[in-house]
Tab-separated table of N, CA and C in Angstrom:
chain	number	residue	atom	x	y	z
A	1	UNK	N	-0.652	-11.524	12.551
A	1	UNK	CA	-1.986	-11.512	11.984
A	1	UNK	C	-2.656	-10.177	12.288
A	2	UNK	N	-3.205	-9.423	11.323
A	2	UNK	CA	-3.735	-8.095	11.586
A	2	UNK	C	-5.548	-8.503	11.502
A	3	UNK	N	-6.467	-7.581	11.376
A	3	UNK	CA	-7.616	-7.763	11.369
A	3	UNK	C	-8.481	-6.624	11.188
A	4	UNK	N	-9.150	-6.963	10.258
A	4	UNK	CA	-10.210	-6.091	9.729
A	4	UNK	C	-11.659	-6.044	10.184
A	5	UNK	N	-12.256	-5.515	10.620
A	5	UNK	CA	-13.134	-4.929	11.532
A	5	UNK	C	-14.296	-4.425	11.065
A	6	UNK	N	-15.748	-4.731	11.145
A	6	UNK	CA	-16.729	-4.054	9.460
A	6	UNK	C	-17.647	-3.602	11.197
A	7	UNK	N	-18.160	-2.400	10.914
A	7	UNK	CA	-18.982	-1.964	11.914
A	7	UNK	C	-18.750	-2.268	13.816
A	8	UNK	N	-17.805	-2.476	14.086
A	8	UNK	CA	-17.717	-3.004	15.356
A	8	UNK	C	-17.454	-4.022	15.816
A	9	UNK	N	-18.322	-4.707	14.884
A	9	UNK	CA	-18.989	-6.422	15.342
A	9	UNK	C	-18.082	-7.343	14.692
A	10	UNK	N	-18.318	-7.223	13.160
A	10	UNK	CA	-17.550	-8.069	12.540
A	10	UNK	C	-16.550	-7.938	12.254
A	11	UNK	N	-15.685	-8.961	11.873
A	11	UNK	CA	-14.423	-9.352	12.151
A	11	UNK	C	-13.523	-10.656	11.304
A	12	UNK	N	-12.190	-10.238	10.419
A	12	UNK	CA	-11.625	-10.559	9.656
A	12	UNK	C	-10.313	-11.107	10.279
A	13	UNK	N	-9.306	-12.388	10.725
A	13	UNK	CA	-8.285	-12.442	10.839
A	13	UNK	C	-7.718	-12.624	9.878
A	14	UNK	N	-7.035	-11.569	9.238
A	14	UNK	CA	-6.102	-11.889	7.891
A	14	UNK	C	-4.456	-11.343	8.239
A	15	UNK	N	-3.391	-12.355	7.404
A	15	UNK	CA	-1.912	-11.874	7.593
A	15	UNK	C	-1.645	-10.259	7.269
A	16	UNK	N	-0.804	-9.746	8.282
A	16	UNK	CA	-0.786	-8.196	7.511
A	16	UNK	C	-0.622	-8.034	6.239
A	17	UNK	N	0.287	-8.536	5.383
A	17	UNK	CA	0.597	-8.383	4.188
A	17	UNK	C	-0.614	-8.545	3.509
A	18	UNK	N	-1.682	-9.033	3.549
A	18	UNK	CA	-2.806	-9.541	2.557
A	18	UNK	C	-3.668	-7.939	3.112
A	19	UNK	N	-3.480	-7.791	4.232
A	19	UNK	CA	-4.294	-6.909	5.024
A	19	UNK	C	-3.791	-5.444	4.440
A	20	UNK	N	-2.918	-5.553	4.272
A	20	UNK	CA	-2.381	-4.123	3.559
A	20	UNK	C	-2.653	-3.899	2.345
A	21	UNK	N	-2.984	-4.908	0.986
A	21	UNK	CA	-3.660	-4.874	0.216
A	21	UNK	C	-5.176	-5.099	0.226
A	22	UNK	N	-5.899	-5.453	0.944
A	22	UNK	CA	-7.339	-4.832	0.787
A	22	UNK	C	-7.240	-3.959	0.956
A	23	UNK	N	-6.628	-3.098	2.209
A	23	UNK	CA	-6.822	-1.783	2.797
A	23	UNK	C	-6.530	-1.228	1.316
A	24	UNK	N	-6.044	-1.238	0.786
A	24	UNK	CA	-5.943	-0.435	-0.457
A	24	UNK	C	-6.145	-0.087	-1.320
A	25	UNK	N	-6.809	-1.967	-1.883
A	25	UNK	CA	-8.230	-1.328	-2.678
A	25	UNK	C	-9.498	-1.105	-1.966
A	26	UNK	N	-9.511	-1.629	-0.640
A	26	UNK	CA	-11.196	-0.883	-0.255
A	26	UNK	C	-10.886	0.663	-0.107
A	27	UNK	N	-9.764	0.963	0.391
A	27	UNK	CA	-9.738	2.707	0.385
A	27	UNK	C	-10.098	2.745	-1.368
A	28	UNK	N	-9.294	2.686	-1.993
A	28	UNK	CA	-9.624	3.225	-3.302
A	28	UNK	C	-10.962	3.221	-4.201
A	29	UNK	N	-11.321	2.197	-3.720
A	29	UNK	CA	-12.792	1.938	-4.389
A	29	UNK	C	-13.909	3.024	-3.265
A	30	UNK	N	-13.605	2.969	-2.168
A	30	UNK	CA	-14.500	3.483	-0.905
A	30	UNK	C	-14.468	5.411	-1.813
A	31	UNK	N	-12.826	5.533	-1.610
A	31	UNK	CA	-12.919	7.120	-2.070
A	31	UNK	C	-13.688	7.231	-3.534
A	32	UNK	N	-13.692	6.443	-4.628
A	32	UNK	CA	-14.257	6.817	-5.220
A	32	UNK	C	-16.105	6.664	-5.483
A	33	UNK	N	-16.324	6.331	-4.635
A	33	UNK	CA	-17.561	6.158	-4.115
A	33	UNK	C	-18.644	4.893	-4.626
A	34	UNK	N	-18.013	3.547	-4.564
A	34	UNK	CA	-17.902	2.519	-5.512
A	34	UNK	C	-18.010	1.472	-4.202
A	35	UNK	N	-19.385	1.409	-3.845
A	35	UNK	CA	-19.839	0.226	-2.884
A	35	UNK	C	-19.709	-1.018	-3.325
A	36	UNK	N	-19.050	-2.005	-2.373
A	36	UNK	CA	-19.360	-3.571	-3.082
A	36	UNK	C	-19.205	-4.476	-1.876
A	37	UNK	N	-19.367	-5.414	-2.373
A	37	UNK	CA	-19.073	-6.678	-1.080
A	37	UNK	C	-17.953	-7.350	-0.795
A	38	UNK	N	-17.538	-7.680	0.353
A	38	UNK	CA	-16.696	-8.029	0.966
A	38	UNK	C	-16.729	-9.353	1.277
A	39	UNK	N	-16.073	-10.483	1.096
A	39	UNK	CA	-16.818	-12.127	1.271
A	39	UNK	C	-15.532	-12.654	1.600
A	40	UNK	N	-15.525	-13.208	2.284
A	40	UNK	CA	-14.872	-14.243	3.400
A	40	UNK	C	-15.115	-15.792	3.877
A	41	UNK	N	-14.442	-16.701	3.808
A	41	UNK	CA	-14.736	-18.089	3.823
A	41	UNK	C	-14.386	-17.920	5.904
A	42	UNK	N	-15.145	-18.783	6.497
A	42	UNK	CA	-14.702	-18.554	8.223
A	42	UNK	C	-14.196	-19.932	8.124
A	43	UNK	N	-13.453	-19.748	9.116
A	43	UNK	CA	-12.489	-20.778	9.607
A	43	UNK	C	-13.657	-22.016	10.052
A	44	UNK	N	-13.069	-22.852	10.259
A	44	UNK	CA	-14.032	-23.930	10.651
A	44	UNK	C	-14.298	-24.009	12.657
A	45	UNK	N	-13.548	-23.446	12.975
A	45	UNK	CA	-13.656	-23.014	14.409
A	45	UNK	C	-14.938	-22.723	14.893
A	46	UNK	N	-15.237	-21.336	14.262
A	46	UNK	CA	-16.512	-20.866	13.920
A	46	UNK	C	-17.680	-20.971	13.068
A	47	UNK	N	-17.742	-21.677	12.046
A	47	UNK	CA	-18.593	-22.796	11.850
A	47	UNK	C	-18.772	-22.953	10.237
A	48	UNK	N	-16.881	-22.545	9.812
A	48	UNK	CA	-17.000	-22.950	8.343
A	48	UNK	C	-17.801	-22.409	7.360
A	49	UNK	N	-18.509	-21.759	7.650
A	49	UNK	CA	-19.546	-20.878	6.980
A	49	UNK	C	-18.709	-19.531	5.844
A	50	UNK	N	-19.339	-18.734	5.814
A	50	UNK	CA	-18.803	-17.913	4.822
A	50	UNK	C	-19.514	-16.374	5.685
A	51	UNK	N	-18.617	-14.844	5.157
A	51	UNK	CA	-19.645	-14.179	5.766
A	51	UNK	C	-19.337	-12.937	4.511
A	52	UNK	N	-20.598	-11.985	4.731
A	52	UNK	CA	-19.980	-11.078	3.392
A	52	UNK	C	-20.558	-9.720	4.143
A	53	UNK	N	-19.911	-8.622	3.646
A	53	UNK	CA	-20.245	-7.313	4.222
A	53	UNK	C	-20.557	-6.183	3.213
A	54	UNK	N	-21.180	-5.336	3.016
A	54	UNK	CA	-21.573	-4.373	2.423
A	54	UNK	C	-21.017	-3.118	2.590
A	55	UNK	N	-19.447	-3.150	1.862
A	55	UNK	CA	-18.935	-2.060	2.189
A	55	UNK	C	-19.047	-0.477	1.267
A	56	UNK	N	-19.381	0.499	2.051
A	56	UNK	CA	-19.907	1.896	1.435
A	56	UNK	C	-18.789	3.067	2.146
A	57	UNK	N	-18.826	4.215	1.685
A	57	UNK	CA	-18.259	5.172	1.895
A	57	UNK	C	-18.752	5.651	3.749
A	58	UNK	N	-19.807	4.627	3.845
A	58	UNK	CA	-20.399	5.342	5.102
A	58	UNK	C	-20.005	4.848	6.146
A	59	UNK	N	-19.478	3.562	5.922
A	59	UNK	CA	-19.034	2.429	6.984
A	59	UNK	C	-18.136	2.480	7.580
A	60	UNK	N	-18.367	1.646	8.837
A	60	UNK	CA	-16.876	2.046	9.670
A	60	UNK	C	-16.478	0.806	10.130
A	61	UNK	N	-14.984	1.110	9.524
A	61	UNK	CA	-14.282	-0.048	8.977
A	61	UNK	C	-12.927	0.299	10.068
A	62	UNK	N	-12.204	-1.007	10.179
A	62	UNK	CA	-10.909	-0.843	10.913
A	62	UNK	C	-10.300	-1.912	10.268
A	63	UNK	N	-8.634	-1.300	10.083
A	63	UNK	CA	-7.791	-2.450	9.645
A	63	UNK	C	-6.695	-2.141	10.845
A	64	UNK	N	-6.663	-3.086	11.777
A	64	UNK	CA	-6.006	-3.234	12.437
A	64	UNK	C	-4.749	-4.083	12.119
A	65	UNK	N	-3.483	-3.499	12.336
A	65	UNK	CA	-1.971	-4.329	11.638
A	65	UNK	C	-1.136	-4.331	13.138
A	66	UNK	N	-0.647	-5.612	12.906
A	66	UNK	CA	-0.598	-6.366	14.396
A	66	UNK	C	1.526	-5.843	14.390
A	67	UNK	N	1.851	-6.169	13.312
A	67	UNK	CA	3.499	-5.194	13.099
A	67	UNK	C	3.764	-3.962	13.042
A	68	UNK	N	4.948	-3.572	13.033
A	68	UNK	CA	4.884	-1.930	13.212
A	68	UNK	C	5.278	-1.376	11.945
A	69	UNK	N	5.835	-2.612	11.111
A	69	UNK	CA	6.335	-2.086	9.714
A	69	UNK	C	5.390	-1.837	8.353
A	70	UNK	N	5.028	-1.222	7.601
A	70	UNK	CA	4.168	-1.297	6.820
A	70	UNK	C	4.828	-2.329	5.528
A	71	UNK	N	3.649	-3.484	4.845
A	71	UNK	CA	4.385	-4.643	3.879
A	71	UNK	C	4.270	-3.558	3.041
A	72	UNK	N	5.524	-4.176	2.372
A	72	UNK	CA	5.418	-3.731	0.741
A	72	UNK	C	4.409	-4.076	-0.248
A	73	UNK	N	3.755	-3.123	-1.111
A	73	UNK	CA	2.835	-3.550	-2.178
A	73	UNK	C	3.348	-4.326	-2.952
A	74	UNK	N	2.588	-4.897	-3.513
A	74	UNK	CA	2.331	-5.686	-5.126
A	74	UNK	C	2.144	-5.053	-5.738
A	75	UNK	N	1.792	-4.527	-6.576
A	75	UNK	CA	0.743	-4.132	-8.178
A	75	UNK	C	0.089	-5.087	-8.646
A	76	UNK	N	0.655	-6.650	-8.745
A	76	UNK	CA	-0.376	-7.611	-9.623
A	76	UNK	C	-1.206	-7.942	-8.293
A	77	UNK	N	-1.149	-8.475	-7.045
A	77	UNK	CA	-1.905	-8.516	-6.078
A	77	UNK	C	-3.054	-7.699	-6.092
A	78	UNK	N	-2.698	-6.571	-6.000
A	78	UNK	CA	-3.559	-5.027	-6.195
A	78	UNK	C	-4.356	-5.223	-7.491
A	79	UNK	N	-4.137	-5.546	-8.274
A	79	UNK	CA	-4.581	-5.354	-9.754
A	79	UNK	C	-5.921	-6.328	-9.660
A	80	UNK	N	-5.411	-7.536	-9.198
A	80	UNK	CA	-6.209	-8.881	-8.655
A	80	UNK	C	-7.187	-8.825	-7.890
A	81	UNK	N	-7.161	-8.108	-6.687
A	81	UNK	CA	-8.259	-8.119	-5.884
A	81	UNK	C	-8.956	-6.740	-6.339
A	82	UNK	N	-8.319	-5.787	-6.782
A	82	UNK	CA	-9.343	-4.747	-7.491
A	82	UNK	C	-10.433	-5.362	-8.813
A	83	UNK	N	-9.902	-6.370	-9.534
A	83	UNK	CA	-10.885	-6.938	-10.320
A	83	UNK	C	-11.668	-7.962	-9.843
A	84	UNK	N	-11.386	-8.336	-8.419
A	84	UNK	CA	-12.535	-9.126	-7.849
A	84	UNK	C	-14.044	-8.356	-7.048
A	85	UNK	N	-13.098	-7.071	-6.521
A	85	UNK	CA	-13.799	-6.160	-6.065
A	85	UNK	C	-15.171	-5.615	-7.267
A	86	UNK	N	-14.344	-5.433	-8.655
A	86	UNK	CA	-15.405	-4.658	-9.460
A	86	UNK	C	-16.468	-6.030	-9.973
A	87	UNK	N	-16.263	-6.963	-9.393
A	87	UNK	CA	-16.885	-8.212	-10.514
A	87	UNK	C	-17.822	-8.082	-9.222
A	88	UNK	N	-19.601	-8.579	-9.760
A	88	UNK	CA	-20.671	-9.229	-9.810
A	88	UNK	C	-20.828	-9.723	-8.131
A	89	UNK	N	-19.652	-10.552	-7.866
A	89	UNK	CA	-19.336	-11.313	-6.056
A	89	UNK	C	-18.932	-10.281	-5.219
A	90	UNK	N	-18.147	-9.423	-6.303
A	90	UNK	CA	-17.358	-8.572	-4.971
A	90	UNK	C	-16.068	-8.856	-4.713
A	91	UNK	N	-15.687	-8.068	-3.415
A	91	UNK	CA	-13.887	-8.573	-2.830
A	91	UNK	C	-14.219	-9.710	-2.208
A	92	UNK	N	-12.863	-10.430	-2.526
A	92	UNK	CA	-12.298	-11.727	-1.440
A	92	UNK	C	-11.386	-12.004	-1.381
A	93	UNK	N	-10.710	-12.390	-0.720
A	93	UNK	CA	-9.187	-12.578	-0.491
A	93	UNK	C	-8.977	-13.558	-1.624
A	94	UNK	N	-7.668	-13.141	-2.003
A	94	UNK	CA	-7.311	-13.921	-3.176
A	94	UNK	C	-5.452	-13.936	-2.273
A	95	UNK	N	-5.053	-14.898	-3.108
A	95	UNK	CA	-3.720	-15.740	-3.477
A	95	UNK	C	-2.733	-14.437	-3.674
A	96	UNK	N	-1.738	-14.483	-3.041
A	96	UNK	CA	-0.743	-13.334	-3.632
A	96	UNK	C	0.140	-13.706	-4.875
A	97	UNK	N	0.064	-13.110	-6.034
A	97	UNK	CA	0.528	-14.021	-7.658
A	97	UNK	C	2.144	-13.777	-6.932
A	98	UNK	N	2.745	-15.246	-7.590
A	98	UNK	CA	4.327	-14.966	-7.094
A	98	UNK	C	4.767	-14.662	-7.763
A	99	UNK	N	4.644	-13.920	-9.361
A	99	UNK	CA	5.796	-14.212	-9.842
A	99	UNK	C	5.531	-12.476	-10.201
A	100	UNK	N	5.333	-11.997	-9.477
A	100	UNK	CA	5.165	-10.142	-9.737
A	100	UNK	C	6.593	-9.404	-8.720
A	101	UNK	N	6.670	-8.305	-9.628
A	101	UNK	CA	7.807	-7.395	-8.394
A	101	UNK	C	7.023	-6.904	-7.674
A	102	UNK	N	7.567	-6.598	-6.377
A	102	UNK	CA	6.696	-5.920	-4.844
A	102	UNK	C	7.542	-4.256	-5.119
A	103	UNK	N	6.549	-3.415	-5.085
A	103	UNK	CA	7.100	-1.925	-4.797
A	103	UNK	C	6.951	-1.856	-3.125
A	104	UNK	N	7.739	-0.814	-2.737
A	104	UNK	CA	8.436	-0.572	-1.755
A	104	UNK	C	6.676	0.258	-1.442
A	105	UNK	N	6.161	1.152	-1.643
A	105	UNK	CA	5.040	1.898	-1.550
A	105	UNK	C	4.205	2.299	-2.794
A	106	UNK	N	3.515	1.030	-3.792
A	106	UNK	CA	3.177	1.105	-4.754
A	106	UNK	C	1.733	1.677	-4.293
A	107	UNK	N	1.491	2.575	-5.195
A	107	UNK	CA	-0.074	3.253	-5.075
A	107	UNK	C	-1.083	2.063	-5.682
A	108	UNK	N	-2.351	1.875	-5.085
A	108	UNK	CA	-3.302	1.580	-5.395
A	108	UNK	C	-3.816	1.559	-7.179
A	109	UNK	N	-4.083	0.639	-7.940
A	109	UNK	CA	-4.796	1.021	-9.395
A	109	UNK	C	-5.918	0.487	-8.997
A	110	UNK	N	-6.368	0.528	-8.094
A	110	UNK	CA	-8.139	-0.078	-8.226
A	110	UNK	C	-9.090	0.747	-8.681
């Protein structure tokens, strides 16, 4: 389990593989200077709630990856959460589509 990190405080436990695709469209959207929100359902541990973050070019963000290997991309994964990113809600973790090929180091289309 790796984890994503929004200002210090807050805090994301997500599987690396899912974690390696945000990192990729929030880099891509971040470099092109394309703020949006970040939304998250919390575990019920912590009180089931939901939390969302306001991510900007200015923010300081950590994706911490708990393996030493980097996952292989998607493209339709990528494609997926980049169009959740540009929509109205923002990013959220979405479903990895199964029936797509994984590139070995597919670039970002967000």
């Amino acid at each position: 389990m790796g984890k994503f990190i929004y200002d210090g405080t807050v805090s994301l436990e997500v599987e690396d593989r899912a974690l390696a695709h945000l990192q990729a469209v929030i880099s891509t959207k971040l470099r092109r200077s394309e703020p949006m929100f970040f939304t998250w359902r919390e575990d019920a541990s912590v009180g089931d709630g939901r939390t969302s973050v306001w991510l900007h070019p200015g923010a300081s963000l950590v994706f911490r990856f708990y393996g030493s290997r980097r996952p292989a991309l998607n493209p339709a994964w990528i494609d997926a959460l980049a169009f959740a990113a540009n929509s109205p809600s923002g990013l959220r973790v979405l479903s990895e589509p199964q029936d797509a090929p994984v590139a070995a180091d597919a670039p970002a289309t967000a």
